[in-house]
Amino acid sequence: MQCINCGNHLEPNWTHCPHSGKFKSVLKQMSAEDIDLVFEKLLGQAQKDVDKAKTLAAIAARTSGDNQPPLSADKTSTVRQQVFEVIVRQAIAGAPWREMCAGPMTVNRITEDEILEEVERRRNASNPRPSKADKEKRVTPRKDEEFKSENPARPFFETEQPNSPSMRLDKLQRRLEDFLEKAIEDEQQRKYSKKLILELNEIANSVIRLEALVGTIRSEIAVNVDLERELSRKAKPFEPPDQSSGPHRVDW
């Protein structure tokens, strides 16, 4: 028998290919003759286990001084368990185990329902479903906590400072809107109040633009200061630097 993935030789009783590591492909590749060889090896191993158990039981009886007959191992049950294990592995791998293992199932009185129940049990054991207690332990985070961070990233350039005039105007505008919505009942007064709020909004936008302009001017001033400092150095590019030029020697 050969592996359908790498082509290396495989023993009939191997459960996987040691070269490619595949499991299902090896089992699907096994023929009826291969299954019979596996069962024959299992029967031989079972007979060895029975003989070993009888020998150990006889030694234990002689050591303890009992005149009881040696313990007789149940050969039939041991073989049935091993045959049952092979068929279950075939079923888990997806091989046509009903056709391939019909003879051993009949001889060992193994029913199809037993195989299916064992396959289902092992699959559930490998993929356990969460219990009700585990589901209750899982707490769904609130929407305001899903994106909450201890150290949120700050933007590269901020036009509005935490207590800037534009932010104070925005808070004042929101408070006025809430107050007018609740306090003023006359429709004409409400329209006039909304007009005043719009004017306040225009003023706030003007303040925001001024703040952005101030931020730009500050950035330009900082760049000019750095540029003047570099231009005032004694050592110029493409000129041999002097030992006393600048706070430290510059190698160009």
Short mmCIF file of C-alpha atoms in Angstrom, two decimals:
data_model
loop_
_atom_site.label_atom_id
_atom_site.label_comp_id
_atom_site.label_asym_id
_atom_site.label_seq_id
_atom_site.Cartn_x
_atom_site.Cartn_y
_atom_site.Cartn_z
CA MET A 1 0.00 0.00 0.00
CA GLN A 2 1.23 3.46 -0.89
CA CYS A 3 0.29 6.95 0.28
CA ILE A 4 -1.73 8.84 -2.33
CA ASN A 5 0.06 12.07 -1.36
CA CYS A 6 3.77 11.23 -1.33
CA GLY A 7 3.83 7.68 -2.76
CA ASN A 8 5.83 6.15 0.11
CA HIS A 9 5.20 2.60 1.26
CA LEU A 10 2.74 2.17 4.12
CA GLU A 11 2.10 -0.75 6.43
CA PRO A 12 -1.51 -1.97 6.58
CA ASN A 13 -1.83 -1.27 10.29
CA TRP A 14 -0.54 2.31 10.08
CA THR A 15 -3.10 4.97 10.91
CA HIS A 16 -1.23 7.77 9.12
CA CYS A 17 1.65 8.38 6.74
CA PRO A 18 4.84 9.34 8.64
CA HIS A 19 6.10 11.28 5.61
CA SER A 20 3.13 13.42 4.61
CA GLY A 21 1.31 13.28 7.94
CA LYS A 22 -2.01 12.58 6.23
CA PHE A 23 -4.60 10.50 8.07
CA LYS A 24 -7.81 10.29 6.06
CA SER A 25 -6.07 9.61 2.76
CA VAL A 26 -4.24 6.62 4.20
CA LEU A 27 -7.40 5.07 5.59
CA LYS A 28 -9.37 5.67 2.40
CA GLN A 29 -6.59 3.95 0.46
CA MET A 30 -6.90 0.72 2.48
CA SER A 31 -8.53 -2.14 0.61
CA ALA A 32 -10.45 -5.12 1.94
CA GLU A 33 -7.27 -7.23 1.89
CA ASP A 34 -5.47 -4.57 3.91
CA ILE A 35 -8.29 -4.59 6.46
CA ASP A 36 -8.04 -8.39 6.74
CA LEU A 37 -4.30 -8.11 7.39
CA VAL A 38 -4.95 -5.58 10.11
CA PHE A 39 -7.48 -7.87 11.74
CA GLU A 40 -5.08 -10.82 11.56
CA LYS A 41 -2.38 -8.79 13.28
CA LEU A 42 -4.88 -7.68 15.90
CA LEU A 43 -5.87 -11.29 16.56
CA GLY A 44 -2.22 -12.27 16.95
CA GLN A 45 -1.58 -9.39 19.34
CA ALA A 46 -4.73 -10.26 21.29
CA GLN A 47 -3.55 -13.87 21.66
CA LYS A 48 -0.22 -12.63 23.00
CA ASP A 49 -2.01 -10.38 25.47
CA VAL A 50 -4.16 -13.29 26.65
CA ASP A 51 -1.15 -15.57 27.14
CA LYS A 52 0.68 -12.82 29.03
CA ALA A 53 -2.33 -12.23 31.28
CA LYS A 54 -2.61 -15.94 32.06
CA THR A 55 1.09 -16.13 32.90
CA LEU A 56 0.92 -13.12 35.22
CA ALA A 57 -2.18 -14.52 36.92
CA ALA A 58 -0.49 -17.87 37.48
CA ILE A 59 2.60 -16.20 38.95
CA ALA A 60 0.44 -14.09 41.24
CA ALA A 61 -1.48 -17.16 42.41
CA ARG A 62 1.71 -19.09 43.21
CA THR A 63 3.20 -16.11 45.03
CA SER A 64 0.14 -15.56 47.21
CA GLY A 65 -0.18 -19.27 48.01
CA ASP A 66 -3.75 -19.49 46.77
CA ASN A 67 -4.86 -22.70 45.12
CA GLN A 68 -7.28 -20.84 42.89
CA PRO A 69 -7.04 -21.49 39.13
CA PRO A 70 -5.27 -18.81 37.07
CA LEU A 71 -7.31 -15.94 35.79
CA SER A 72 -8.72 -16.60 32.32
CA ALA A 73 -8.75 -13.57 30.05
CA ASP A 74 -11.63 -13.00 27.70
CA LYS A 75 -10.04 -13.27 24.29
CA THR A 76 -13.26 -12.65 22.41
CA SER A 77 -14.00 -9.32 24.13
CA THR A 78 -10.42 -8.07 23.60
CA VAL A 79 -10.49 -8.85 19.88
CA ARG A 80 -13.93 -7.30 19.54
CA GLN A 81 -12.71 -4.07 21.12
CA GLN A 82 -9.74 -3.83 18.79
CA VAL A 83 -11.84 -4.61 15.72
CA PHE A 84 -14.40 -2.07 16.89
CA GLU A 85 -11.65 0.56 17.21
CA VAL A 86 -10.42 -0.05 13.66
CA ILE A 87 -13.92 0.26 12.20
CA VAL A 88 -14.58 3.46 14.15
CA ARG A 89 -11.39 5.02 12.78
CA GLN A 90 -12.43 4.03 9.27
CA ALA A 91 -15.81 5.70 9.80
CA ILE A 92 -14.26 8.89 11.19
CA ALA A 93 -11.90 9.07 8.21
CA GLY A 94 -14.83 8.83 5.78
CA ALA A 95 -13.91 5.46 4.29
CA PRO A 96 -16.63 3.05 3.04
CA TRP A 97 -16.48 1.08 6.26
CA ARG A 98 -19.86 -0.64 5.81
CA GLU A 99 -18.67 -2.50 2.71
CA MET A 100 -15.06 -2.97 3.76
CA CYS A 101 -15.77 -4.19 7.30
CA ALA A 102 -18.98 -6.15 6.78
CA GLY A 103 -17.29 -9.51 7.46
CA PRO A 104 -15.48 -8.55 10.69
CA MET A 105 -18.62 -6.79 11.94
CA THR A 106 -20.66 -9.96 11.45
CA VAL A 107 -18.06 -12.21 13.10
CA ASN A 108 -17.65 -9.94 16.13
CA ARG A 109 -21.35 -9.03 16.34
CA ILE A 110 -20.77 -5.31 15.90
CA THR A 111 -23.82 -3.39 14.76
CA GLU A 112 -23.92 -0.30 12.58
CA ASP A 113 -25.68 1.68 15.32
CA GLU A 114 -22.80 1.07 17.73
CA ILE A 115 -20.31 2.43 15.21
CA LEU A 116 -22.39 5.52 14.47
CA GLU A 117 -22.92 6.26 18.17
CA GLU A 118 -19.19 6.00 18.89
CA VAL A 119 -18.32 8.23 15.93
CA GLU A 120 -20.82 10.84 17.08
CA ARG A 121 -19.51 10.68 20.65
CA ARG A 122 -15.90 11.21 19.58
CA ARG A 123 -16.79 14.08 17.29
CA ASN A 124 -18.69 15.80 20.08
CA ALA A 125 -15.76 15.21 22.43
CA SER A 126 -13.32 16.82 20.00
CA ASN A 127 -15.67 19.79 19.40
CA PRO A 128 -17.55 20.27 22.69
CA ARG A 129 -20.55 22.55 22.67
CA PRO A 130 -20.56 25.39 25.21
CA SER A 131 -22.75 24.69 28.21
CA LYS A 132 -25.42 27.03 29.50
CA ALA A 133 -23.16 28.12 32.37
CA ASP A 134 -20.37 29.02 29.93
CA LYS A 135 -22.78 31.06 27.82
CA GLU A 136 -23.94 32.97 30.90
CA LYS A 137 -20.33 33.76 31.83
CA ARG A 138 -19.79 35.44 28.49
CA VAL A 139 -20.68 39.10 28.92
CA THR A 140 -21.33 41.04 25.74
CA PRO A 141 -19.42 44.33 25.89
CA ARG A 142 -21.39 47.50 25.58
CA LYS A 143 -21.06 49.57 22.45
CA ASP A 144 -19.33 52.38 24.33
CA GLU A 145 -16.74 49.91 25.71
CA GLU A 146 -15.93 48.04 22.50
CA PHE A 147 -13.75 50.81 21.12
CA LYS A 148 -12.63 52.22 24.46
CA SER A 149 -8.88 52.51 24.86
CA GLU A 150 -6.77 53.54 27.82
CA ASN A 151 -4.41 55.55 25.60
CA PRO A 152 -6.32 56.61 22.50
CA ALA A 153 -4.26 57.73 19.55
CA ARG A 154 -4.08 61.50 19.12
CA PRO A 155 -4.22 63.16 15.70
CA PHE A 156 -1.02 64.44 14.14
CA PHE A 157 -2.22 68.04 14.03
CA GLU A 158 -4.91 69.47 16.30
CA THR A 159 -6.66 72.72 15.34
CA GLU A 160 -8.82 72.70 18.48
CA GLN A 161 -7.24 72.61 21.91
CA PRO A 162 -9.14 71.09 24.88
CA ASN A 163 -10.34 74.51 26.15
CA SER A 164 -10.19 76.48 22.92
CA PRO A 165 -12.71 79.26 22.22
CA SER A 166 -14.31 77.24 19.43
CA MET A 167 -15.07 74.35 21.78
CA ARG A 168 -16.54 76.67 24.38
CA LEU A 169 -18.73 78.27 21.71
CA ASP A 170 -19.88 74.85 20.55
CA LYS A 171 -20.86 73.83 24.09
CA LEU A 172 -22.69 77.12 24.56
CA GLN A 173 -24.55 76.63 21.31
CA ARG A 174 -25.70 73.14 22.30
CA ARG A 175 -26.87 74.37 25.71
CA LEU A 176 -28.85 77.17 24.08
CA GLU A 177 -30.50 74.76 21.66
CA ASP A 178 -31.57 72.46 24.48
CA PHE A 179 -32.81 75.36 26.58
CA LEU A 180 -34.80 76.97 23.77
CA GLU A 181 -36.33 73.66 22.75
CA LYS A 182 -37.70 73.13 26.25
CA ALA A 183 -38.44 76.67 27.45
CA ILE A 184 -39.85 78.58 24.46
CA GLU A 185 -43.31 77.55 23.35
CA ASP A 186 -44.17 80.43 21.00
CA GLU A 187 -43.38 79.55 17.40
CA GLN A 188 -42.26 83.07 16.42
CA GLN A 189 -39.87 83.33 19.35
CA ARG A 190 -38.54 79.89 18.55
CA LYS A 191 -37.80 80.90 14.94
CA TYR A 192 -36.03 84.05 16.12
CA SER A 193 -34.01 82.03 18.60
CA LYS A 194 -32.96 79.60 15.88
CA LYS A 195 -31.82 82.55 13.77
CA LEU A 196 -29.64 83.75 16.64
CA ILE A 197 -28.21 80.27 17.02
CA LEU A 198 -27.30 80.21 13.32
CA GLU A 199 -25.46 83.50 13.72
CA LEU A 200 -23.65 82.07 16.72
CA ASN A 201 -22.73 79.07 14.60
CA GLU A 202 -21.19 81.33 11.96
CA ILE A 203 -19.15 83.07 14.63
CA ALA A 204 -17.96 79.71 15.93
CA ASN A 205 -16.88 78.68 12.41
CA SER A 206 -14.93 81.93 12.07
CA VAL A 207 -13.19 81.24 15.37
CA ILE A 208 -12.28 77.73 14.19
CA ARG A 209 -10.74 79.13 11.01
CA LEU A 210 -8.77 81.68 13.03
CA GLU A 211 -7.50 78.95 15.35
CA ALA A 212 -6.37 76.89 12.37
CA LEU A 213 -4.59 79.93 10.96
CA VAL A 214 -2.85 80.55 14.28
CA GLY A 215 -1.72 76.92 14.37
CA THR A 216 -0.31 77.20 10.86
CA ILE A 217 1.56 80.41 11.75
CA ARG A 218 3.03 78.75 14.83
CA SER A 219 4.23 75.82 12.75
CA GLU A 220 5.83 78.15 10.20
CA ILE A 221 7.56 80.08 12.98
CA ALA A 222 8.98 76.86 14.41
CA VAL A 223 10.25 75.81 10.97
CA ASN A 224 11.85 79.22 10.40
CA VAL A 225 13.59 79.08 13.77
CA ASP A 226 15.04 75.67 12.94
CA LEU A 227 16.09 76.88 9.50
CA GLU A 228 17.84 79.98 10.87
CA ARG A 229 19.66 77.88 13.44
CA GLU A 230 20.98 75.56 10.75
CA LEU A 231 21.98 78.43 8.48
CA SER A 232 23.87 80.14 11.30
CA ARG A 233 26.23 77.21 11.73
CA LYS A 234 29.87 77.93 10.93
CA ALA A 235 30.36 74.63 9.14
CA LYS A 236 28.60 74.65 5.77
CA PRO A 237 27.84 71.68 3.57
CA PHE A 238 30.65 70.59 1.23
CA GLU A 239 33.19 72.55 3.32
CA PRO A 240 35.73 71.06 5.76
CA PRO A 241 34.24 71.49 9.24
CA ASP A 242 36.08 73.35 11.94
CA GLN A 243 36.69 71.66 15.28
CA SER A 244 35.11 74.58 17.15
CA SER A 245 32.08 74.99 14.88
CA GLY A 246 28.74 74.15 16.40
CA PRO A 247 28.00 72.28 19.60
CA HIS A 248 29.51 69.15 18.10
CA ARG A 249 31.46 68.15 15.05
CA VAL A 250 29.38 67.56 11.93
CA ASP A 251 30.69 65.09 9.33
CA TRP A 252 29.27 65.76 5.89
#
